[in-house]
Coordinates of C-alpha atoms in Angstrom, one line a residue:
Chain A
X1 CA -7.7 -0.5 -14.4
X2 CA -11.3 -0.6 -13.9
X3 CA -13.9 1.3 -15.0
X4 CA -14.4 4.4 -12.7
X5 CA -11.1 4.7 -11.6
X6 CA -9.2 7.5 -11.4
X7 CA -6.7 8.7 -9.7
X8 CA -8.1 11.1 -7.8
X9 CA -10.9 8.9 -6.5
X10 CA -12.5 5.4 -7.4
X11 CA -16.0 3.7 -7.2
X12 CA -16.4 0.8 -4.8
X13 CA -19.4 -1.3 -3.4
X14 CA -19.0 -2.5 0.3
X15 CA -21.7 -4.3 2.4
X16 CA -21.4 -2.8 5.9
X17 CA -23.4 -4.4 8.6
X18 CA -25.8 -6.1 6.0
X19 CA -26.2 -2.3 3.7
X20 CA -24.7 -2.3 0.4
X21 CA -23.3 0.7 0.1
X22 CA -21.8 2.4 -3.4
X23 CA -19.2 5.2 -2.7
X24 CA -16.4 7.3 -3.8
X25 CA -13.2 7.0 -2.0
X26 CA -9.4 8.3 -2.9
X27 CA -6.7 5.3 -2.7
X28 CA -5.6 6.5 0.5
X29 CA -8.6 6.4 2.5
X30 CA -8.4 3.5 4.9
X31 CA -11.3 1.2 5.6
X32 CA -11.1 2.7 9.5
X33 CA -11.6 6.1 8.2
X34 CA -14.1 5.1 5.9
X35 CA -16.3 3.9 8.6
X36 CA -15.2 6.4 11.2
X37 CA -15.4 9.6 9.2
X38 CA -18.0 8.9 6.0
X39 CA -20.6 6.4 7.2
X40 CA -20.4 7.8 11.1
X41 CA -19.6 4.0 12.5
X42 CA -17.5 5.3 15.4
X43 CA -17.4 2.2 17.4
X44 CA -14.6 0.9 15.8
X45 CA -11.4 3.3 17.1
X46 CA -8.3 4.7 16.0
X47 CA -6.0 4.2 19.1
X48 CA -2.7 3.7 17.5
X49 CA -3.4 3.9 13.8
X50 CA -0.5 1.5 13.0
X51 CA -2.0 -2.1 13.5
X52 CA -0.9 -2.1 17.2
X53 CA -3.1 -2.0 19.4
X54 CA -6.4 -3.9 17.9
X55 CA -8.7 -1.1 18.7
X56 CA -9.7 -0.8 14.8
X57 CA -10.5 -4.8 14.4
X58 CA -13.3 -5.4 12.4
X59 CA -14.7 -8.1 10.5
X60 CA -14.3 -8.2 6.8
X61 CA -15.9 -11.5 5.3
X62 CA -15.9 -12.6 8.5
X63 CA -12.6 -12.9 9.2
X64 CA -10.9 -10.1 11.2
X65 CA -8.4 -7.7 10.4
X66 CA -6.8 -4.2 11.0
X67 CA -8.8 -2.0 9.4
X68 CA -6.1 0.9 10.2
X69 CA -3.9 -0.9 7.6
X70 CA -6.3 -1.7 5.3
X71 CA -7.3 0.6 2.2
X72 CA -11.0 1.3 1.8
X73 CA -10.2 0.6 -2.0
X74 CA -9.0 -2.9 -2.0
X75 CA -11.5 -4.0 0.0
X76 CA -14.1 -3.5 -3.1
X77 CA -17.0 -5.7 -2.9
X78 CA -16.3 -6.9 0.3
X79 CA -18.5 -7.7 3.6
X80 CA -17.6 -5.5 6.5
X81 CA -18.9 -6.5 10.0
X82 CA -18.5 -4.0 12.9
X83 CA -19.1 -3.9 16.8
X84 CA -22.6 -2.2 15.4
X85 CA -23.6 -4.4 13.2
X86 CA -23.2 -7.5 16.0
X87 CA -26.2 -7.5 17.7
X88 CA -29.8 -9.0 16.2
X89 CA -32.4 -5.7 16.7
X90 CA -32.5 -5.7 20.6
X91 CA -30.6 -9.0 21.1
X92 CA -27.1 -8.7 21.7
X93 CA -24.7 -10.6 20.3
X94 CA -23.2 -14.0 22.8
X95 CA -19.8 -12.3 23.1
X96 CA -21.1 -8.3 23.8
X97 CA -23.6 -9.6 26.4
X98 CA -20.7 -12.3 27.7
X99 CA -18.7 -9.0 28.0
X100 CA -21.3 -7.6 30.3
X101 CA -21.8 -10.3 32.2
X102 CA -18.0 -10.9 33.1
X103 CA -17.3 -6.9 33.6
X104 CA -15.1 -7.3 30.8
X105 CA -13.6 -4.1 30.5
X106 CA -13.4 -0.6 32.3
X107 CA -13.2 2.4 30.2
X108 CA -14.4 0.4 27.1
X109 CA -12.2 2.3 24.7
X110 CA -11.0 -1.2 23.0
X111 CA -14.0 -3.3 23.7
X112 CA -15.4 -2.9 20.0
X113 CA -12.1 -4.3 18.6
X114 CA -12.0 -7.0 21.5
X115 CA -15.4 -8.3 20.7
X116 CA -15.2 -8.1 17.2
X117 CA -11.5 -9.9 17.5
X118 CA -13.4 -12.0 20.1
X119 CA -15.9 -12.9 17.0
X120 CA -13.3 -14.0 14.9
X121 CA -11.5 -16.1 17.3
X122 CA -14.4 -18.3 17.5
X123 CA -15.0 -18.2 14.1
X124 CA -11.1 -19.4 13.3
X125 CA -12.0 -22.2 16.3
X126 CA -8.5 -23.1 17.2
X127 CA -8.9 -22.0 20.6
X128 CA -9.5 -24.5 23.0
X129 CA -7.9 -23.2 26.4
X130 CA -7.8 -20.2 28.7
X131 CA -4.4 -19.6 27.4
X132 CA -5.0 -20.5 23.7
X133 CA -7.4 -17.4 24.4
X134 CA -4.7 -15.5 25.6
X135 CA -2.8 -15.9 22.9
X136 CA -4.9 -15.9 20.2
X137 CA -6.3 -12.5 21.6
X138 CA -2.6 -10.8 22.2
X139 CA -3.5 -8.2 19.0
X140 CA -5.5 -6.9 21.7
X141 CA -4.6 -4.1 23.7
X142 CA -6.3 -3.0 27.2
X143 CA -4.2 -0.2 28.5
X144 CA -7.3 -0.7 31.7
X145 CA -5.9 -4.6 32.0
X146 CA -9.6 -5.9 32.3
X147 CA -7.7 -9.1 30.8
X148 CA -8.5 -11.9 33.0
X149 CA -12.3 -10.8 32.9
X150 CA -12.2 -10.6 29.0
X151 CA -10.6 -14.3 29.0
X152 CA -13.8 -15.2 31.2
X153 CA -16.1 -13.7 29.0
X154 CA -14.7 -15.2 25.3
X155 CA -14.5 -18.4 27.6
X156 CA -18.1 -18.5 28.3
X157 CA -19.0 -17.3 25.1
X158 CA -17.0 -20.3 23.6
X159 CA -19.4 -22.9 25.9
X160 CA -22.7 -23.8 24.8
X161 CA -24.8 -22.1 27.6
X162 CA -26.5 -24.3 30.9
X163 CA -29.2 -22.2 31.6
X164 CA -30.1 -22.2 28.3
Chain B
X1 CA 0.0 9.3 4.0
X2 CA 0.8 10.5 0.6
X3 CA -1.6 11.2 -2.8
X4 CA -0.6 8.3 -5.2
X5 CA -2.4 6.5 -7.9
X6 CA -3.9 3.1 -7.7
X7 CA -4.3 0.0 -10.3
X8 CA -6.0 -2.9 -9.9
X9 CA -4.3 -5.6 -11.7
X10 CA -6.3 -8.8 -13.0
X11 CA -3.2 -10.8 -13.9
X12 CA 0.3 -11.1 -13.7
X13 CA 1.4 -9.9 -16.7
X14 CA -0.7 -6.4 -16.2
X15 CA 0.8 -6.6 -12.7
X16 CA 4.6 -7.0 -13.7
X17 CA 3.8 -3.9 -16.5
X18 CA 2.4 -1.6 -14.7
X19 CA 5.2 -1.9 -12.3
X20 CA 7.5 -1.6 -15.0
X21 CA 5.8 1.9 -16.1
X22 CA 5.8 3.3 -13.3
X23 CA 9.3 5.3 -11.4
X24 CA 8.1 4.6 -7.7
X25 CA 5.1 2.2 -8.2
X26 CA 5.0 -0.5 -5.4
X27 CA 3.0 -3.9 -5.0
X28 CA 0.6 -3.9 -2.6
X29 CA -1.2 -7.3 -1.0
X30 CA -1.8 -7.3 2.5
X31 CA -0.3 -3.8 3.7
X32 CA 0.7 -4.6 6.8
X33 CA 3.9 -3.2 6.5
X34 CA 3.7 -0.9 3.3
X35 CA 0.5 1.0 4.4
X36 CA 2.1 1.7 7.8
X37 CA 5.3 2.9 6.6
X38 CA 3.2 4.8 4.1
X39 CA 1.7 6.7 7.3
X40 CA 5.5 7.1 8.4
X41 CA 6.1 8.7 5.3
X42 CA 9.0 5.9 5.3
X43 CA 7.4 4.9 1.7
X44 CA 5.8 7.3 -0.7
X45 CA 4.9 5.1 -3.7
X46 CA 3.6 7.2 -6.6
X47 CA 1.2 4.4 -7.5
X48 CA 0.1 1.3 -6.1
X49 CA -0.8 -2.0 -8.2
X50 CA -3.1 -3.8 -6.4
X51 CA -2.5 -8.0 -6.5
X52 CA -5.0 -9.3 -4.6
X53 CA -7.3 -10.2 -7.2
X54 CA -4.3 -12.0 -8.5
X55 CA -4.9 -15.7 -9.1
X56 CA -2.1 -16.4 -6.5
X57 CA -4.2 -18.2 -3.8
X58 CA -3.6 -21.7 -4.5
X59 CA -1.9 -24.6 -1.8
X60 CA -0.7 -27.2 -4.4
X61 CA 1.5 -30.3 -4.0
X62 CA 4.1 -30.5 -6.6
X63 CA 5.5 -33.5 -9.0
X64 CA 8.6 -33.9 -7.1
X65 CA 7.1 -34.3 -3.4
X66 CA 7.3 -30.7 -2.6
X67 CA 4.2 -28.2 -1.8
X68 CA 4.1 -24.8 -3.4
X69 CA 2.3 -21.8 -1.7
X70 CA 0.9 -18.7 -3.8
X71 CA 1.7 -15.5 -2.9
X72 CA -1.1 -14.2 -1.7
X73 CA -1.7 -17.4 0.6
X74 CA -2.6 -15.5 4.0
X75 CA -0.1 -15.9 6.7
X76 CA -3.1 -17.9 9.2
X77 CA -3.9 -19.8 6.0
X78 CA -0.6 -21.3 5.2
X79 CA 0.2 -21.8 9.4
X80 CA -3.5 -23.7 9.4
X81 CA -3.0 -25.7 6.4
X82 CA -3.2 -29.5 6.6
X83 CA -0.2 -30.3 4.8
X84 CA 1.6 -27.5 6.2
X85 CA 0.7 -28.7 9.4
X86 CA 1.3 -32.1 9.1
X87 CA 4.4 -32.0 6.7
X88 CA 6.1 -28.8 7.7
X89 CA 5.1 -27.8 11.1
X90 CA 8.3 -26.1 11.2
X91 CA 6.8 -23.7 9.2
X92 CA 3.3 -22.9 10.9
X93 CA 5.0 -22.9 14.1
X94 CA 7.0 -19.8 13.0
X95 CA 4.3 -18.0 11.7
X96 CA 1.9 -18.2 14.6
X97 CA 5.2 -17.0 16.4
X98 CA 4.9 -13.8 14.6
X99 CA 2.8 -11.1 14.6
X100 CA -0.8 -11.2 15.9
X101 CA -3.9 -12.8 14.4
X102 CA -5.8 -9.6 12.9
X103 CA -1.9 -9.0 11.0
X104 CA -1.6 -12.5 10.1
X105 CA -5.0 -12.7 8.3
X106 CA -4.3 -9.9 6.3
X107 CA -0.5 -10.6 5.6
X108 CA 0.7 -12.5 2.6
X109 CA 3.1 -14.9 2.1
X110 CA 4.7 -12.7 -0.6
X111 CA 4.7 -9.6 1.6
X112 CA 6.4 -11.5 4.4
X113 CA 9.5 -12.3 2.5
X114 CA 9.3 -8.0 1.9
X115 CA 8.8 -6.8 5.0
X116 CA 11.4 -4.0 6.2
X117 CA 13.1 -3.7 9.3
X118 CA 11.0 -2.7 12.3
X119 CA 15.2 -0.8 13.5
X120 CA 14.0 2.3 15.1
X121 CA 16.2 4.6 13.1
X122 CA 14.3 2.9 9.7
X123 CA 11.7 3.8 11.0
X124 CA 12.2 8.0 11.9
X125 CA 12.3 10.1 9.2
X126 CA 13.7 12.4 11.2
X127 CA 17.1 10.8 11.7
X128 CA 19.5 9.4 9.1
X129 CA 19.5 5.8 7.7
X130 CA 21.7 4.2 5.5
X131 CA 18.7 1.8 4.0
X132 CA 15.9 4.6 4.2
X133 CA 18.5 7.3 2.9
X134 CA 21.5 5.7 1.4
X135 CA 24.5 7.7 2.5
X136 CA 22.9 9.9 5.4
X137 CA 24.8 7.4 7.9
X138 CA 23.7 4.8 10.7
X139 CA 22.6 6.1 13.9
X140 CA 22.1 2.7 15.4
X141 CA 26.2 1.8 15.4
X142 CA 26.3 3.7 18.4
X143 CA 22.5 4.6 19.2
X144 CA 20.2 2.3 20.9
X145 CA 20.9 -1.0 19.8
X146 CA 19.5 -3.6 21.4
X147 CA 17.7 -5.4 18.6
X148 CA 20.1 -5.1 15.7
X149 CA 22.3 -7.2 14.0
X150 CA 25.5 -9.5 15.6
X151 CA 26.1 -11.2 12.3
X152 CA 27.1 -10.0 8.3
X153 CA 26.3 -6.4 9.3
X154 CA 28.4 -4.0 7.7
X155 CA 29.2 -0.2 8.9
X156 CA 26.7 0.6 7.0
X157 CA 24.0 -1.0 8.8
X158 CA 23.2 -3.0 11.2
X159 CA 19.4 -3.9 10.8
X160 CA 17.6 -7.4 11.0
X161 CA 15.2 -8.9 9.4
X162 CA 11.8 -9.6 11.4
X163 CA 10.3 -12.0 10.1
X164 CA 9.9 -15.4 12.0
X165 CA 8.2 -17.2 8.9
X166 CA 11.3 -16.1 6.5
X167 CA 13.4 -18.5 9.3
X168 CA 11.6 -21.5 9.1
X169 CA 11.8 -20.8 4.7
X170 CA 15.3 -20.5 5.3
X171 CA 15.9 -23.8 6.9
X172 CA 13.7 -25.8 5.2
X173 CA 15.6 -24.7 1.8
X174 CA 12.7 -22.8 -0.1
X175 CA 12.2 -21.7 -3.2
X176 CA 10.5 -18.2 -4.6
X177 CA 9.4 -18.1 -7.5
X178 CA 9.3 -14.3 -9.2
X179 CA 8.2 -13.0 -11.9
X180 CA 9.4 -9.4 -14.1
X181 CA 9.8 -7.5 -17.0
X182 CA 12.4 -10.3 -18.1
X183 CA 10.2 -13.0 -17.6
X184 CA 10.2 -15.8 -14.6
X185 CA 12.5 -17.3 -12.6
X186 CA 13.3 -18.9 -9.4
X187 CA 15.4 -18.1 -6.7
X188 CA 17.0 -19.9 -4.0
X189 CA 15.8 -18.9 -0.6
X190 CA 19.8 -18.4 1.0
X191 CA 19.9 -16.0 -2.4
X192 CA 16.8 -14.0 -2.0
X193 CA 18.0 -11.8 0.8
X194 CA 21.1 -10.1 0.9
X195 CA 23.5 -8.7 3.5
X196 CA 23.6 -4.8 3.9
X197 CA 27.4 -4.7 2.7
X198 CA 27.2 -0.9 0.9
X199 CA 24.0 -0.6 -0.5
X200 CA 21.6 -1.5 2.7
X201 CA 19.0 0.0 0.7
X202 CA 18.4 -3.2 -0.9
X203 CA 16.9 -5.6 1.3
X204 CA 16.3 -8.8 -1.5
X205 CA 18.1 -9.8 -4.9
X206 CA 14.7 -8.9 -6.5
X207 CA 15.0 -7.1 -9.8
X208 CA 12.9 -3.6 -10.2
X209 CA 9.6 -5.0 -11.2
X210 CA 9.4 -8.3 -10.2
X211 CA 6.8 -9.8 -8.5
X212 CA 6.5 -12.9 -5.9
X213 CA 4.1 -15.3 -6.9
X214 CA 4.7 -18.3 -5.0
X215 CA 6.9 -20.2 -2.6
X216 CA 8.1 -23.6 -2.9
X217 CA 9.0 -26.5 -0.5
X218 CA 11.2 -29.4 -1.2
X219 CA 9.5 -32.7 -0.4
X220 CA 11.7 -32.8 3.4
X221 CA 9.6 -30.9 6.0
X222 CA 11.8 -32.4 8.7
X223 CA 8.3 -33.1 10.5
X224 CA 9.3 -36.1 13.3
X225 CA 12.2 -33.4 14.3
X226 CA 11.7 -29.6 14.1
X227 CA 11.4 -26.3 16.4
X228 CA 10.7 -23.0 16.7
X229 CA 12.5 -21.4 19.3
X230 CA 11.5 -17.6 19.7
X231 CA 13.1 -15.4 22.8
X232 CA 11.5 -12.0 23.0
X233 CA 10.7 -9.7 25.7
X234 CA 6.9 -10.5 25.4
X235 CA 5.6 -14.0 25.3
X236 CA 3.1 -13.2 22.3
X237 CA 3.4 -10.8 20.1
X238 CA 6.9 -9.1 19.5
X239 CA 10.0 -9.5 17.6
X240 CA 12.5 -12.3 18.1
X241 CA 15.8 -11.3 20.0
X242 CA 16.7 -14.4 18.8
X243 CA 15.2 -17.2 17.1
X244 CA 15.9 -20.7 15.9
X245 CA 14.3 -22.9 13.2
X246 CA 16.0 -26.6 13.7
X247 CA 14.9 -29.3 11.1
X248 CA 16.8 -32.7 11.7
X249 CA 16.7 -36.1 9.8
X250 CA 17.0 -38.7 12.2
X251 CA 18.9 -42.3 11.1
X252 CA 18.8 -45.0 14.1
X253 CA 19.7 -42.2 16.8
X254 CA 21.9 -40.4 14.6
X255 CA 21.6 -37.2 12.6
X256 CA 21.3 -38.1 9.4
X257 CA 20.5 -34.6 7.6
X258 CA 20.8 -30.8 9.9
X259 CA 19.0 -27.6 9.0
X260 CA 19.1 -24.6 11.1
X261 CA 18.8 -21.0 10.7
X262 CA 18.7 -18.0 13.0
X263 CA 16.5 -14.9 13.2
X264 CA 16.4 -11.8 14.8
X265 CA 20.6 -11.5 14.7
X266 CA 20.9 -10.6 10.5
X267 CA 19.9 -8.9 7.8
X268 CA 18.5 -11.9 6.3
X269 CA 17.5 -15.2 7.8
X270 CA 21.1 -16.7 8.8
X271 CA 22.0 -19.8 7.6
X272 CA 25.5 -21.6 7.9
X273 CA 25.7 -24.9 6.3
X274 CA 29.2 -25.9 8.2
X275 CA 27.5 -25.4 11.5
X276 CA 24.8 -27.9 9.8
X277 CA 27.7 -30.1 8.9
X278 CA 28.7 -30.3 12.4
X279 CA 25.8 -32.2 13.1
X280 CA 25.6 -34.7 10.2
X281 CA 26.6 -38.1 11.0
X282 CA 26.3 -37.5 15.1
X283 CA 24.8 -39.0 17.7
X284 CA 23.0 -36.0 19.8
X285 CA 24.4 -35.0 22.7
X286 CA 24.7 -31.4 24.6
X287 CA 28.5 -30.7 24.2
X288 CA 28.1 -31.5 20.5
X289 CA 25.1 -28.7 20.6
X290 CA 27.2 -26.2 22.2
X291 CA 29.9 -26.3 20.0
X292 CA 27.2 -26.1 17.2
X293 CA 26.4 -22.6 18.9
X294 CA 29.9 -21.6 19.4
X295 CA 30.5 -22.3 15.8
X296 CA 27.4 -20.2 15.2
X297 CA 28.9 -17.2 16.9
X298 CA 32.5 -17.2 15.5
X299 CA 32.5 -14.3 14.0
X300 CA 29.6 -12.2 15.8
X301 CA 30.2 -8.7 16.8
X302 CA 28.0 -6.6 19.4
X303 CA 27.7 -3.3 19.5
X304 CA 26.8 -2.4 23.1
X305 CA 23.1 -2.7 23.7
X306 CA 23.0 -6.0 21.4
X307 CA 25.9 -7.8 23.0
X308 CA 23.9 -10.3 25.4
X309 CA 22.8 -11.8 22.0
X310 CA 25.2 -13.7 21.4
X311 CA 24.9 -15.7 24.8
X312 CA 21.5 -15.6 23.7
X313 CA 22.0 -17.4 20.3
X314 CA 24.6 -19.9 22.1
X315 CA 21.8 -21.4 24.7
X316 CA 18.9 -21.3 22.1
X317 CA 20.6 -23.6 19.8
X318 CA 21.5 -25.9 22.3
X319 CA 17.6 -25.9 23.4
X320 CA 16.4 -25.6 20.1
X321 CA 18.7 -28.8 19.1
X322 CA 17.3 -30.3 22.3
X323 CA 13.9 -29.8 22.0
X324 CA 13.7 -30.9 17.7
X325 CA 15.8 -34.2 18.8
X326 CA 13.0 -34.8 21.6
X327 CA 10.5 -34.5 18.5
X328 CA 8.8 -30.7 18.3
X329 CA 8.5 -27.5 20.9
X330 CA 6.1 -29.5 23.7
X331 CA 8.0 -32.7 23.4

């Protein structure tokens, strides 16, 4: 066991969008509520809590995950990326303002998982079609079915820009 | 979820002890599954070791031919590995069958072999369950049925195993290694699961305390000739109905060497070496696959919902055969 840990709570160091942050957390605490209820990062949501739906994805080490079925604990020491820690000051990230630009979604209840998903997809790089998209974005729940406009938008974000 | 304690471990021995000290400690890698039956209150572990800072993350080619994965190999890793890919595509295929890519990152190759049933009963506390509370009965016999078990189920239970990646292990004649309080060992991959019979409680042949910490392939990947087959009622993520892993060995248009196993109709990835044995020696050809699944489903038993499967498991063997003959799922 490491030094600080009980079992009531135990010391852990996690960069969150860039800030290193040193905290206190019980075993049980998931990284979702971690963000959600102790550092106020609310973009990242709880819509079924059981690694359903997607709505929770965030980025840890840059590869993304479920952080509704991940425990704050184990995660010691790593990097966490959420849907606020994407853009660059006042420039938003390719896949938030792809989002926009494609209308992307309609209540925007899952769009923080879907873009930071949508992140990682491009980071993994194995998809190369419309429907490898599809696929590779099915741990993704829209209960508004903005789908086809979501495809669009991680479509352009995958293409290096005309206009640019 | 409930209060438990937690321990990091920093190697396998400190792993496998505090295991062995503690009534209802549990592994934890991924926690996919655990953490979420956790929230069900399905699982209540009074402490959990921590193994991911094991040194279990290593993709290494072994003396004989084979390739040995580590236990905590992600699921995406292992399906994305060049030699996996190239040598056993069997076996990536399956896993990028399962689950979706947030789960597979996190997942463990480990943990998927220890995954529990996703059989609706399991999974409410509520309710009784042979496997979740051994002798409270099985509500699924004559409940809702639809995804259980049409092979080696018992009156006790009726669940199946979900994993797609356990499939392709199965027929490509794995190996885990394990190691416990007595010391390591290896275990066949037919041996590592176990049919419900009258303690459904006990999903594996693992002893109290031992620990996964790799998986082995023989050097045969079956590469030129393998599937996948996967029929679910969603085309991406969601459990098999019924699944197929096919590995052949092909001689001058004949089958030289069969492996096939079934998912989604068992408590444990389902194997039959005489159906394999139909094949040896054979030229391919459609009635030979159909009697292949016929032989599959001597003994099968529906229970009502679940009774369509074994049509089900007939046809996908005869297009699973089809499709590894023809070289691979797009061929």
């Amino acid at each position: 066991m490491l030094p600080g840990m009980g079992d009531d709570t135990c010391a852990i160091t996690l960069k969150v969008n860039g800030s290193t942050l040193r905290l206190q957390v019980a075993p049980w605490t998931t990284l979702l509520d971690l963000l959600r209820e102790r550092l106020g990062l609310t973009g990242s949501k709880k819509g079924c809590d059981h690694g359903q739906c997607g709505a929770c994805t965030v980025l840890v080490d840059g590869v993304r995950i479920n952080s509704c079925l991940s425990l704050a604990v184990m995660r010691d020491g790593a990097s966490v990326t959420t849907i606020e820690g994407l853009a660059e000051g006042d420039a938003l990230h390719p896949l938030q303002q792809a989002f926009i630009e494609n209308d992307a979604f309609q209540c925007g209840y899952c769009t923080p998982g879907q873009i930071c998903s949508a992140v990682g997809l491009l980071a993994e790089g194995h998809a190369r079609s419309d429907d490898q998209i599809r696929e590779l974005m099915s741990g993704n729940l829209c209960r508004c079915g903005a789908y086809p406009n979501i495809v669009a938008a991680i479509g352009q974000a995958m293409r290096p820009r005309r206009d640019a | 979820m409930n209060r438990f304690g937690y321990t990091r471990a920093s190697d396998v021995g400190e792993a496998v002890h505090a295991a062995a000290n503690g009534d209802a400690a549990q592994f934890i890698a991924g926690g996919t599954n655990l953490v979420d039956l956790m929230k069900e209150r399905i699982a209540a572990p009074s402490r959990l070791i921590d193994i991911t800072r094991l040194p279990l993350r290593a993709v290494k080619s072994l003396p004989d031919g084979g390739l040995e994965i580590g236990a905590l190999v992600s699921n995406s890793e292992v399906a994305s590995h060049p030699e996996v890919v190239s040598r056993y595509p069997l076996l990536s295929q399956a896993i990028l069958a399962g689950a979706s890519p947030q789960l597979r990152n996190m997942a463990s190759t480990g943990g998927n072999l220890l995954q529990r049933t996703r059989c609706y009963y399991f999974y409410d506390a509520a309710l009784p369950c042979n496997k979740r509370a051994p002798g409270s009965g099985c509500p699924a016999r004559d409940g809702v049925n639809r995804i259980h078990a049409i092979l080696g189920a018992s009156e006790h239970c009726i669940a199946v195993h979900p994993s797609d990646m356990c499939v392709a292990l199965a027929a490509l004649a794995a190996t885990v290694h394990v190691t416990g309080p007595a010391g390591a060992r290896a275990i066949e991959f037919a041996e590592f699961h176990r049919l419900p019979g009258d303690a459904p409680e006990r999903d594996t042949t693992l002893q109290p305390g031992e620990l996964v910490t790799a998986v082995a392939l023989p050097r045969e990947g079956f590469a030129a000739h393998s599937t996948y087959l996967k029929v679910r009622d969603r085309h991406s993520y969601a459990f098999a109905l019924v699944s197929v892993a096919v590995g052949l060995r092909m001689v001058d248009g004949t089958i030289g060497e069969a492996r096939l196993a079934l998912g989604g109709v068992a408590h444990k990835p389902w194997r039959d070496p005489t159906a394999e044995a139909l094949l040896r020696g054979q030229k391919p050809d459609d009635a030979l696959f159909a009697a292949v699944g016929e032989h599959l489903v001597r003994d099968a038993r529906g229970c009502g919902h679940n009774d369509f499967k074994i049509a089900l498991v007939r046809r996908a063997v005869v297009r699973a055969l089809q499709q590894a003959v023809a070289g691979g799922p797009r061929a």
